[in-house]
Tab-separated table of C-alpha atoms in Angstrom:
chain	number	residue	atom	x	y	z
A	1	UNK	CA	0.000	0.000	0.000
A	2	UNK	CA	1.049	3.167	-1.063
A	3	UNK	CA	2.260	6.427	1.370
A	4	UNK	CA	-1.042	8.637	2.459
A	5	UNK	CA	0.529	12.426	1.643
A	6	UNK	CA	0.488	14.773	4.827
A	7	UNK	CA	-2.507	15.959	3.089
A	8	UNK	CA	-5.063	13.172	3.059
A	9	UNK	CA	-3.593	11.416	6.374
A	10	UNK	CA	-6.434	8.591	7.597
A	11	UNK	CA	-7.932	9.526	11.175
A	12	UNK	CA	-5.655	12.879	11.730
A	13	UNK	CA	-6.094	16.524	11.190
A	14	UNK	CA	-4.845	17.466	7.735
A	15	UNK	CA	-1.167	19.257	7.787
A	16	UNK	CA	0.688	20.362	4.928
A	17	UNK	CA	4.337	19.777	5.363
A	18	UNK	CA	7.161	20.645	3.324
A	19	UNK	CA	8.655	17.020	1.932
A	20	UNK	CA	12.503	17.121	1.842
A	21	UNK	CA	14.510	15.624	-1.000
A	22	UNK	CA	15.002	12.993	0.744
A	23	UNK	CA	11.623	12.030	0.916
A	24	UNK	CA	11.287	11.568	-2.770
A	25	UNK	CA	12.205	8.225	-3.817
A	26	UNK	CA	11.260	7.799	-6.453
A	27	UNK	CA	10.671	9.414	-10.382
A	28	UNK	CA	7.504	11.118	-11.468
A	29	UNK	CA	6.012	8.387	-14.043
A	30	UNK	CA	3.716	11.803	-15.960
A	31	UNK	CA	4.631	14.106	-17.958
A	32	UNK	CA	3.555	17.355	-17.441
A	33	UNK	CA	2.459	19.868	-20.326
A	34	UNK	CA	3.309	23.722	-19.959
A	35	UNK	CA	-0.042	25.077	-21.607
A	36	UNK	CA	-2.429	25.772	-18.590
A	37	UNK	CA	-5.884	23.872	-19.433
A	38	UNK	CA	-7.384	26.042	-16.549
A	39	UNK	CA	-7.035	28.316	-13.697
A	40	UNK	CA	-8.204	28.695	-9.881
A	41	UNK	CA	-7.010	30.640	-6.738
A	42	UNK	CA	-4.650	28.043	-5.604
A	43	UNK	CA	-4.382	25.404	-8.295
A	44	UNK	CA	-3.355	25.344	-12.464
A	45	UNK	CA	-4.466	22.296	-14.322
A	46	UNK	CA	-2.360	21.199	-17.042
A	47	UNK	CA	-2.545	18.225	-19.557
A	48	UNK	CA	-0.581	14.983	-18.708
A	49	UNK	CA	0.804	11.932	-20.070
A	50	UNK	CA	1.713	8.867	-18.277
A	51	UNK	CA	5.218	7.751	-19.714
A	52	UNK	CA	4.614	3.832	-19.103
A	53	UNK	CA	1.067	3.676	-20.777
A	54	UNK	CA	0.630	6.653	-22.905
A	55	UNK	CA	-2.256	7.958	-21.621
A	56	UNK	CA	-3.247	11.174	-21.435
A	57	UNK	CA	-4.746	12.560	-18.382
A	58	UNK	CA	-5.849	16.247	-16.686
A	59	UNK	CA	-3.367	16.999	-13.560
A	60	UNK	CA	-4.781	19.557	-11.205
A	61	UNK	CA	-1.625	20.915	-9.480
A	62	UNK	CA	-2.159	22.581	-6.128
A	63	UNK	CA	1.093	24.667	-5.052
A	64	UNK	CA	1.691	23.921	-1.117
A	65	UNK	CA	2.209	27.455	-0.100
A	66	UNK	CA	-1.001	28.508	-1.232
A	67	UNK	CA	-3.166	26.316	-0.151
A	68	UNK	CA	-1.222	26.239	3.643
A	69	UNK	CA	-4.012	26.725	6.283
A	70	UNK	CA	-6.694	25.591	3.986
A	71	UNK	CA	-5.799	21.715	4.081
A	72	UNK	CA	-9.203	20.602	5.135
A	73	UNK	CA	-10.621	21.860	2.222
A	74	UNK	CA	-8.084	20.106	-0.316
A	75	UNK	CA	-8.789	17.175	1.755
A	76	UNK	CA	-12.522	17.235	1.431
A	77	UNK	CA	-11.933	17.406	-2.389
A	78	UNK	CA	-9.611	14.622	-2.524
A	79	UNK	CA	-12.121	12.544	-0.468
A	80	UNK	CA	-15.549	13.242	-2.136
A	81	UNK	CA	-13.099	12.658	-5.878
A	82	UNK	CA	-12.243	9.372	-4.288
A	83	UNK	CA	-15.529	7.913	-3.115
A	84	UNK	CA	-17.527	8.896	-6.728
A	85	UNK	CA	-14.971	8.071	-8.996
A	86	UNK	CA	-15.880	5.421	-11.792
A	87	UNK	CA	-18.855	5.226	-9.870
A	88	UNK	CA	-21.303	6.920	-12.532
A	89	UNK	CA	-19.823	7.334	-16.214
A	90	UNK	CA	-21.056	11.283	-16.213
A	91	UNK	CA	-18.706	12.254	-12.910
A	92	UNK	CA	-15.116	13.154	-13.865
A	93	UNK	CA	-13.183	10.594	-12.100
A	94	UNK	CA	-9.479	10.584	-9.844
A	95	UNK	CA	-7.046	8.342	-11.479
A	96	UNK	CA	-3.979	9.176	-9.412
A	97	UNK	CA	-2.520	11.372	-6.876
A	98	UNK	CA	1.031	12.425	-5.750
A	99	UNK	CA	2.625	14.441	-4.367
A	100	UNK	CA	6.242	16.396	-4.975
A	101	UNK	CA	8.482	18.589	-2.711
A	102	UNK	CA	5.834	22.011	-3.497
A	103	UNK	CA	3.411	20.586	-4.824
A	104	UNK	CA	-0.204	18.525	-4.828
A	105	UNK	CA	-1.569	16.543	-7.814
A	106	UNK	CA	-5.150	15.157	-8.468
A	107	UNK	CA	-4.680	13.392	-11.860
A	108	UNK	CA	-8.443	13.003	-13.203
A	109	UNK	CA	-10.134	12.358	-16.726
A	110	UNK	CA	-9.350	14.401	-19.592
A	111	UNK	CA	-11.945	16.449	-21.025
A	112	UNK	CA	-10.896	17.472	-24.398
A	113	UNK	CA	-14.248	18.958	-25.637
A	114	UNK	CA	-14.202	21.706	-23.463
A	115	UNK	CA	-17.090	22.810	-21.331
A	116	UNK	CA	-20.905	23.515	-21.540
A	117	UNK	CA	-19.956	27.243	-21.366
A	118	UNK	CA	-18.200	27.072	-24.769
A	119	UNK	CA	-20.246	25.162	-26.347
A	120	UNK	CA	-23.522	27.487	-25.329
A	121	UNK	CA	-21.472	30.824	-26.376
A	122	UNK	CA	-19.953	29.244	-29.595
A	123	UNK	CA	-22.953	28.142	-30.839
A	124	UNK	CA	-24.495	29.505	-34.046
A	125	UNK	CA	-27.342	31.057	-32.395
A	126	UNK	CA	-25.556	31.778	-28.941
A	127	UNK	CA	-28.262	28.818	-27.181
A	128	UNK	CA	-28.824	25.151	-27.401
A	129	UNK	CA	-31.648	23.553	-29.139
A	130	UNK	CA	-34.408	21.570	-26.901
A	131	UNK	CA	-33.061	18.706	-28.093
A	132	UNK	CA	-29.456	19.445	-27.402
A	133	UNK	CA	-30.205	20.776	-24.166
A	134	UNK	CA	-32.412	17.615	-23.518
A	135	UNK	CA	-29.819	15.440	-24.391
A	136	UNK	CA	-26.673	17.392	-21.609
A	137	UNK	CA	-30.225	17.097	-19.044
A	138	UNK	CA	-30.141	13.479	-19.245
A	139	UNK	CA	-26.626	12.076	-18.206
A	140	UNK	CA	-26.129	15.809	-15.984
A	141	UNK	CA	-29.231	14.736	-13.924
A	142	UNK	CA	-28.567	10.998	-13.405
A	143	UNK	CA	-25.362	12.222	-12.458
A	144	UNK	CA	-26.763	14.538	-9.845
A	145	UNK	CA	-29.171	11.642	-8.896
A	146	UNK	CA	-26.254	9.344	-8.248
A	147	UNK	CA	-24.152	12.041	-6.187
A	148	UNK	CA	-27.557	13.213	-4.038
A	149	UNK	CA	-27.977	9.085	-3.463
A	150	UNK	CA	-24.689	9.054	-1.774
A	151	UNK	CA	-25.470	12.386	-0.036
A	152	UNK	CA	-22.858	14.826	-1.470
A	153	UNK	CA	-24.195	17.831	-2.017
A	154	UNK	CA	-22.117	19.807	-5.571
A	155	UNK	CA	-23.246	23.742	-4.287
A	156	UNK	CA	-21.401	24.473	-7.657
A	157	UNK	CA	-23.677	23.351	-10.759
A	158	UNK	CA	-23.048	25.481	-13.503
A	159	UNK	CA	-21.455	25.905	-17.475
A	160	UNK	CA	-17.973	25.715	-16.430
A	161	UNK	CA	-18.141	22.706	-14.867
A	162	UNK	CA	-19.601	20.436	-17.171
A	163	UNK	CA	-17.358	18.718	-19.242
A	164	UNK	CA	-17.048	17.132	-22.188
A	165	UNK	CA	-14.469	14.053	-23.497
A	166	UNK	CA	-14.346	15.038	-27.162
A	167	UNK	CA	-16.505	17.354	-29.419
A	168	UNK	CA	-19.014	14.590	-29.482
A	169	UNK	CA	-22.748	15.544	-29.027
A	170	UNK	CA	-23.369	11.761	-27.410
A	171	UNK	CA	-24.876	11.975	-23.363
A	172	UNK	CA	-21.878	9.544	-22.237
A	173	UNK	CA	-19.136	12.193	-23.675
A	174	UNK	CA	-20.362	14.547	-20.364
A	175	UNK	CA	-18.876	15.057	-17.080
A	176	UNK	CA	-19.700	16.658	-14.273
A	177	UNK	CA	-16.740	18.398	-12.420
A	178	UNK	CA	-15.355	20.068	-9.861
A	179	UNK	CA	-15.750	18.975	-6.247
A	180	UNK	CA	-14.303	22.000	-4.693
A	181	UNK	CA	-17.042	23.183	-3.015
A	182	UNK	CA	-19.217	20.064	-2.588
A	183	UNK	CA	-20.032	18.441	0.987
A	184	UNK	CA	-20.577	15.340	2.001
A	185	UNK	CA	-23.670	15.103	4.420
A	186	UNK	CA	-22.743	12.894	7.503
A	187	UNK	CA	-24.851	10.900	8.939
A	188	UNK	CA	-27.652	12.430	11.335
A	189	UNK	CA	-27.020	15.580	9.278
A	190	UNK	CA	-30.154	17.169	7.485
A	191	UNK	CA	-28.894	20.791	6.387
A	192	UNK	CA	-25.889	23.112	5.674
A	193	UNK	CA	-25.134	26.708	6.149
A	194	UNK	CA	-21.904	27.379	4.801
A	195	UNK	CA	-21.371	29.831	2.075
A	196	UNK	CA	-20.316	28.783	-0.913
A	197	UNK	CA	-21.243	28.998	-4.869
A	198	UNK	CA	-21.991	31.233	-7.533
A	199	UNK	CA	-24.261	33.633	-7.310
A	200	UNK	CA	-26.384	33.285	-10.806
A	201	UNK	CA	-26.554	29.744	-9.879
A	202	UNK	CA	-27.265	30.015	-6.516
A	203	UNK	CA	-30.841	29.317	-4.868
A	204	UNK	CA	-32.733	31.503	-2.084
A	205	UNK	CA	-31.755	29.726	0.768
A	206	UNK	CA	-28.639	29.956	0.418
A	207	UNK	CA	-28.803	34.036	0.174
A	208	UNK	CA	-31.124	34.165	3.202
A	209	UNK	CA	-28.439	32.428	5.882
A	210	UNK	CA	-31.095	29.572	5.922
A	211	UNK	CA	-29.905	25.929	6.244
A	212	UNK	CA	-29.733	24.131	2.611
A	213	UNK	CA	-29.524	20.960	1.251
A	214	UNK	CA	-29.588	19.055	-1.772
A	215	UNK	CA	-32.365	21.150	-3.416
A	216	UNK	CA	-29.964	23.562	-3.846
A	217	UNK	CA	-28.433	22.001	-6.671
A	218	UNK	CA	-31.710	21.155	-8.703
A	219	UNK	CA	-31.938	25.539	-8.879
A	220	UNK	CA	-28.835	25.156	-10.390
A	221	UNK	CA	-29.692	23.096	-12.844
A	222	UNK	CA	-32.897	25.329	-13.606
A	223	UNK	CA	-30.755	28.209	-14.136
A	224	UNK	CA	-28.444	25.959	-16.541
A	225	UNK	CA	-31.652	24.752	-18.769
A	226	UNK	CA	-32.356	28.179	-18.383
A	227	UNK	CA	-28.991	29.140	-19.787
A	228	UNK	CA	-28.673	26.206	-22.518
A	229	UNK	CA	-32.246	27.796	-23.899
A	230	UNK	CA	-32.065	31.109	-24.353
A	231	UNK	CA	-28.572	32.211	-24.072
A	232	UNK	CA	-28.818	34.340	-21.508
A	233	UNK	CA	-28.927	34.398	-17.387
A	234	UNK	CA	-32.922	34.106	-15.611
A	235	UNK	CA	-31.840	36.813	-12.952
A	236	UNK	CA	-28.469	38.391	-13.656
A	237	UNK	CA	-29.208	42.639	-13.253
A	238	UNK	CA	-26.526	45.524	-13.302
A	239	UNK	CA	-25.458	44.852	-9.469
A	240	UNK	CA	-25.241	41.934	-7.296
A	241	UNK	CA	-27.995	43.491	-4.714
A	242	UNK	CA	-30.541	43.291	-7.555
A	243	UNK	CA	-29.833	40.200	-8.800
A	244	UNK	CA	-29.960	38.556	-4.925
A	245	UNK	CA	-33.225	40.176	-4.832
A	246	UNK	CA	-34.892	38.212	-7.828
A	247	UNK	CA	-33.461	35.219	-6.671
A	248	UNK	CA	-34.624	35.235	-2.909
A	249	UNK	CA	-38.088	36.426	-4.943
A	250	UNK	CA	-37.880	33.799	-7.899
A	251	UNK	CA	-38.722	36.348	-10.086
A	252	UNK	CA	-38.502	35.115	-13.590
A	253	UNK	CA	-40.013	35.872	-16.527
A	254	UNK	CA	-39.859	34.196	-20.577
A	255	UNK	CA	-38.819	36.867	-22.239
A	256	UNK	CA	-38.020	38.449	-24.486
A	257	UNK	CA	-40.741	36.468	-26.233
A	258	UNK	CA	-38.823	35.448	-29.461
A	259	UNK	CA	-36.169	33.687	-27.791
A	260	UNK	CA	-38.704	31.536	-26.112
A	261	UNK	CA	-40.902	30.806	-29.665
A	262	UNK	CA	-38.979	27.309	-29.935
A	263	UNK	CA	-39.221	26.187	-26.923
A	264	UNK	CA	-42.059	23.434	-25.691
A	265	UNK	CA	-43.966	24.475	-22.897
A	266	UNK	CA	-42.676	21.049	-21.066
A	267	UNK	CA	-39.130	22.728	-21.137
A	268	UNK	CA	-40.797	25.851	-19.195
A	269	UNK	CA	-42.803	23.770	-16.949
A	270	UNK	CA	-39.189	21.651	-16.052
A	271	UNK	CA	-37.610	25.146	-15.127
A	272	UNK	CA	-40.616	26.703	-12.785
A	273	UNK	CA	-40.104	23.305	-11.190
A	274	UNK	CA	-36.645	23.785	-10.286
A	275	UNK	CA	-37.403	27.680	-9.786
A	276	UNK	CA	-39.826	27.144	-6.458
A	277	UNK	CA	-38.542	29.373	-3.709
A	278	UNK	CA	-39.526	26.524	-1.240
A	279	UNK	CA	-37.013	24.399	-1.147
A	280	UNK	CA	-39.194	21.216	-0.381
A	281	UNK	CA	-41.702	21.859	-3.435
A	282	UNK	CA	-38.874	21.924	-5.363
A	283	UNK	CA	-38.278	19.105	-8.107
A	284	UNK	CA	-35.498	16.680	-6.938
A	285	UNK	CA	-32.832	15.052	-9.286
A	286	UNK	CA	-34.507	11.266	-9.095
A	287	UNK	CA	-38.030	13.339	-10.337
A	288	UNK	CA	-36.609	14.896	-12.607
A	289	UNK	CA	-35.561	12.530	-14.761
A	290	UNK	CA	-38.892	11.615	-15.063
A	291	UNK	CA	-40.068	14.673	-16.154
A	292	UNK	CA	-41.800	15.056	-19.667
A	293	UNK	CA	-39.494	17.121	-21.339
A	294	UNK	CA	-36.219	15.388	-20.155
A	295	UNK	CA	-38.053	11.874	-21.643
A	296	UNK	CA	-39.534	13.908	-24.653
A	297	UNK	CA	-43.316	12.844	-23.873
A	298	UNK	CA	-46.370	15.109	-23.556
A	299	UNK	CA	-46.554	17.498	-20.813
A	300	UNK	CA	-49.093	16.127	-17.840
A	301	UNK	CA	-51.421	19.369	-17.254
A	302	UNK	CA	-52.807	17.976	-14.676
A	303	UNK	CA	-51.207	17.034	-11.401
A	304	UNK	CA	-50.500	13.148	-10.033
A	305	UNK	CA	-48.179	11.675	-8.385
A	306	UNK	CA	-45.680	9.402	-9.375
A	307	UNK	CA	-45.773	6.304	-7.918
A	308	UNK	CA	-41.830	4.565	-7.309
A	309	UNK	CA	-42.354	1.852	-10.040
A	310	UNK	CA	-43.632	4.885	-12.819
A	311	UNK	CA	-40.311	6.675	-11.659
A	312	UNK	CA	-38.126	3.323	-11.842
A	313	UNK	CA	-39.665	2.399	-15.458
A	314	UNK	CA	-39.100	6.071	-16.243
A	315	UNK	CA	-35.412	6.285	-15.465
A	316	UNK	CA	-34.396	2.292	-16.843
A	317	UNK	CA	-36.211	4.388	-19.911
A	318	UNK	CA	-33.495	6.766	-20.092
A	319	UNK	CA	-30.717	4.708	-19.066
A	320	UNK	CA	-31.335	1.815	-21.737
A	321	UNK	CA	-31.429	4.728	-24.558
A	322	UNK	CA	-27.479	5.535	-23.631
A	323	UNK	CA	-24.814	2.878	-24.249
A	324	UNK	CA	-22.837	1.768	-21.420
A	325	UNK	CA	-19.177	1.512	-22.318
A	326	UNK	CA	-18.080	-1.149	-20.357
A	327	UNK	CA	-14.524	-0.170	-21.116
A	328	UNK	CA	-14.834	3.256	-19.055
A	329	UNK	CA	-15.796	1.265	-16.124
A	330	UNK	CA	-14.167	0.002	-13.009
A	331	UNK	CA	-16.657	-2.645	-11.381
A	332	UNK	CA	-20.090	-3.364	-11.984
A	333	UNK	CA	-21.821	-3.627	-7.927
A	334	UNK	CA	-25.010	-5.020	-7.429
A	335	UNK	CA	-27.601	-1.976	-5.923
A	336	UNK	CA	-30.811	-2.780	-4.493
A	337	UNK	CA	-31.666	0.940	-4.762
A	338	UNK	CA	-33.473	2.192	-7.552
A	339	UNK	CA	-31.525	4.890	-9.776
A	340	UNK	CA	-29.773	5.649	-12.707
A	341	UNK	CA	-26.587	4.143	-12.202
A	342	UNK	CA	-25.845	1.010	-9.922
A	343	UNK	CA	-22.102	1.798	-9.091
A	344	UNK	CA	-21.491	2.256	-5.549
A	345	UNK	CA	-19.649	5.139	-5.038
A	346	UNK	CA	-17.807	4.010	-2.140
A	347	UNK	CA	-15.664	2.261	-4.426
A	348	UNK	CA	-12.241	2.980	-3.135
A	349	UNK	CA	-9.376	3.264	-5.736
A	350	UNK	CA	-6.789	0.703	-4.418
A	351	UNK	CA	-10.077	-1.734	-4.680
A	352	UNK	CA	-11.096	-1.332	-8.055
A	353	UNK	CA	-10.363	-4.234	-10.353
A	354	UNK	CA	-11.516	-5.505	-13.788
A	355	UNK	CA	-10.278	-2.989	-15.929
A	356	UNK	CA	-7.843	-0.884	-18.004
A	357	UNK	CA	-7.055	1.541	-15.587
A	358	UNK	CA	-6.723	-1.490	-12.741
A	359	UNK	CA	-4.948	-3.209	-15.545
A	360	UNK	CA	-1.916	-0.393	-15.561
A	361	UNK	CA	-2.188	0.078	-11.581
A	362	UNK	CA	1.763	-0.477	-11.718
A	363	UNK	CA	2.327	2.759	-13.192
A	364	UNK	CA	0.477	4.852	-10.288
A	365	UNK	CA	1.620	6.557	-7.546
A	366	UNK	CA	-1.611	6.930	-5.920
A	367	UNK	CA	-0.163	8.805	-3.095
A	368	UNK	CA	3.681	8.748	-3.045
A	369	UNK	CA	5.936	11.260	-2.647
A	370	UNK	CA	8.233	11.726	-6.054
A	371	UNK	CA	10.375	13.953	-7.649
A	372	UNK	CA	8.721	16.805	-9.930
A	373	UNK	CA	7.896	15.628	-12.984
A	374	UNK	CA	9.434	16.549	-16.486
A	375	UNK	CA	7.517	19.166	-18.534
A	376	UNK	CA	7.229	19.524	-22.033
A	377	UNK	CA	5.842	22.977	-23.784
A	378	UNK	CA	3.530	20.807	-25.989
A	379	UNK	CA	2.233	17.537	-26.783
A	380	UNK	CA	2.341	16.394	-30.309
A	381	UNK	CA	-1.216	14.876	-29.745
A	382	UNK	CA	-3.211	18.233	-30.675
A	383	UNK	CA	-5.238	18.897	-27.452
A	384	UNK	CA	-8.430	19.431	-29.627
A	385	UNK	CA	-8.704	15.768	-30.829
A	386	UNK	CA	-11.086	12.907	-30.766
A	387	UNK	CA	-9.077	10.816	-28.896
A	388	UNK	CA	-7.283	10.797	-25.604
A	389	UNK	CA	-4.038	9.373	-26.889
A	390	UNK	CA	-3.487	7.844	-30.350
A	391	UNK	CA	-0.256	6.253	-29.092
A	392	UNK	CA	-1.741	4.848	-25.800
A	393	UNK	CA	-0.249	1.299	-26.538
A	394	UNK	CA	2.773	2.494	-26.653
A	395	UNK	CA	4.843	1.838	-23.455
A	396	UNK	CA	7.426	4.340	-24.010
A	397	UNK	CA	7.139	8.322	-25.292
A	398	UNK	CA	7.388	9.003	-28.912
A	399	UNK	CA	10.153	11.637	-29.551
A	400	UNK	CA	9.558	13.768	-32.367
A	401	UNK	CA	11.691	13.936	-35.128
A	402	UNK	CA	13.959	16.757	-35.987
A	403	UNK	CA	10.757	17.994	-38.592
A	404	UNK	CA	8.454	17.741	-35.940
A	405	UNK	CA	10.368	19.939	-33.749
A	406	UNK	CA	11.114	22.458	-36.096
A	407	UNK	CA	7.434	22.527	-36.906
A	408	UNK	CA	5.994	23.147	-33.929
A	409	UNK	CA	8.597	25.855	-33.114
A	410	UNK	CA	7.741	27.461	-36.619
A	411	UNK	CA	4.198	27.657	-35.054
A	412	UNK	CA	4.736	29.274	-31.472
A	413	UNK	CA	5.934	32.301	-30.663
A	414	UNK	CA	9.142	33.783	-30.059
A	415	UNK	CA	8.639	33.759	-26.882
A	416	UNK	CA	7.051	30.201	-26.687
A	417	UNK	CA	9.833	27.924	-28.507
A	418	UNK	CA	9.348	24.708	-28.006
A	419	UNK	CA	11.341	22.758	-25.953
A	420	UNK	CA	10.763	19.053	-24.838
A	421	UNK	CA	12.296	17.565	-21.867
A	422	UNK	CA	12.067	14.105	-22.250
């Protein structure tokens, strides 16, 4: 069994502690690309390749001095990563983790399709069609439905956090991201308090000091359908005062009218549902799925309820119209719960089995302490493309020829010559 860092220690208050050179025994197995993929307040995350398998990877790097004092928070993040991952096949997942003598790293799937964000802006009409925005509802709320099941709360649903593998419009190229703000409810525990989020996304109870719980999510998902559709934010005003006011008010409106022409009336039925001020009226994830416009059916006018079994039927429904890749998966668990997925998320990493990532568990570190790894300016793989690695068989790095290398340098700037480190 591998090292636990100083940060994740089992059963002890998290400490960050410098590790000397002597602690490093070993070398870095990625290899780390320069070009920043993204940015936060205390971590970068940059493309990586593992140099025994080929496989390309995201590496979240966290720099120690930055994050000194805030520990528990890293360590939350590592933990909630941990218990989801390969649990549900639209949750970005935590392949590795090391750590170096300044440094943190969460290595995690690569998304090279960018996020919901870009793909909402960049669109011809600047918003999603109802059947686009149908088809990023589906896999985004049986994700939700999985992570609520398990009782982590997200608290930060929104565009730049939903990810796509490739350019691929298919439901099983999403995942959701970014577990820096999400909580795990502990047992005995009904509600939360702490502020956290972003304000567009984030629901009335949460701007009134009340307690909160998982219904604050499903607002955030309203806003996002709300997003996808129209192109444009349901309560975003000049100033942050006025915008806090329509939210703690729910004050929405369809308008202006042409932008809303296209739409079914089941879409705007699906967002006043996740738009109740109360946060137990609200529509939950499982309910959702459910939902006439997610399935594409006929909007109910009048109200029922919906009895377990309709709601089971319902959501097999759904999950039988999106292939199941069992190649992406780590074990297949028996559930006697009803849901979307039936992968227990408290799956632990050095448990998983069955699979291509178990398959190359010699080449993690999953924990250890090692040197810094070796950086390289670019890959050759352009970061754009369909697939994660086109050399992933390989067991050793390709080096570019002479022609290769002056290519690339032809195409970067002066300042941004090429150089690998190999």
């Amino acid at each position: 069994m591998s090292k636990e860092p100083s940060v994740w220690p089992p059963n002890q208050s998290p400490k960050i502690t410098k590790t000397s050179s002597e602690d490093c025994h070993q070398a870095c197995p990625y290899l780390l690309s320069k070009h920043v993929l993204g940015a936060g307040s205390f971590s970068h995350v940059f493309e990586c390749k593992n140099k025994n398998t080929g496989s390309h990877y995201a590496a979240k790097q966290y720099t120690k001095k930055l994050v000194y004092g805030m520990e528990s928070s890293l360590q939350s993040e590592f933990q909630i990563l941990k218990q989801v991952s390969f649990g549900h096949k639209n949750i970005l997942s935590l392949v590795d983790y090391f750590e170096t003598e300044d440094h943190f790293y969460l290595v995690t799937d690569l998304a090279l399709g960018n996020d919901l964000f870009e793909r909402i802006t960049t669109s011809s009409e600047g918003k999603l069609s109802s059947c686009e925005t149908r088809d990023i509802l589906g896999p985004l709320l049986s994700a939700l439905a999985y992570l609520h099941s398990n009782q982590i709360i997200h608290r930060d649903i929104k565009a730049e956090n939903v990810l796509f593998t490739s350019r691929s419009s298919k439901p099983s190229s999403l995942l959701l991201a970014d577990f820096g703000l999400a909580l795990l409810v502990k047992d005995g525990e009904h509600s939360h308090s702490q502020q956290g989020g972003t304000l567009s996304y984030m629901a009335p109870e949460c701007l009134t000091g009340n307690s909160y719980s998982f219904p604050i999510d499903m607002w955030a998902v309203g806003v996002l359908t709300y997003f996808m559709l129209c192109g444009y934010m349901p309560f975003d005003c000049d100033t942050d005062k006025e915008t806090t006011q329509l939210i703690k008010n729910g004050d929405f409106i369809f308008e202006p009218a042409e932008y809303w022409t296209d739409v079914p009336d089941s879409a705007k039925d699906f967002i006043s549902q996740c738009f109740k001020v109360n946060p137990e009226d609200r529509i939950t994830a499982a309910q959702a799925l459910s939902h006439s416009f997610v399935l594409n059916t006929p909007l109910k006018r009048s109200p029922s309820s919906i009895s377990m079994s309709q709601l089971q039927a319902a959501v097999w429904k759904l999950h039988s119209l999106q292939s199941l890749s069992s190649s992406t998966r780590i074990a297949h668990l028996s559930s006697g719960a009803s849901g979307y997925s039936s992968f227990s998320s408290r799956l632990s990493l050095d448990e998983s089995c069955g699979s291509s990532v178990a398959s190359t568990n010699i080449h993690r570190l999953l924990g250890d302490r090692c040197y810094s790894p070796d950086t390289i300016s670019h890959f050759c793989t352009p970061l754009m493309s369909s697939q994660v690695s086109p050399v992933s068989s390989q067991t050793n790095l390709h080096k570019p020829s002479k022609v290769e290398i002056s290519r690339l340098s032809a195409a970067s700037p002066e300042s941004e010559k090429v150089s690998f480190i190999i």
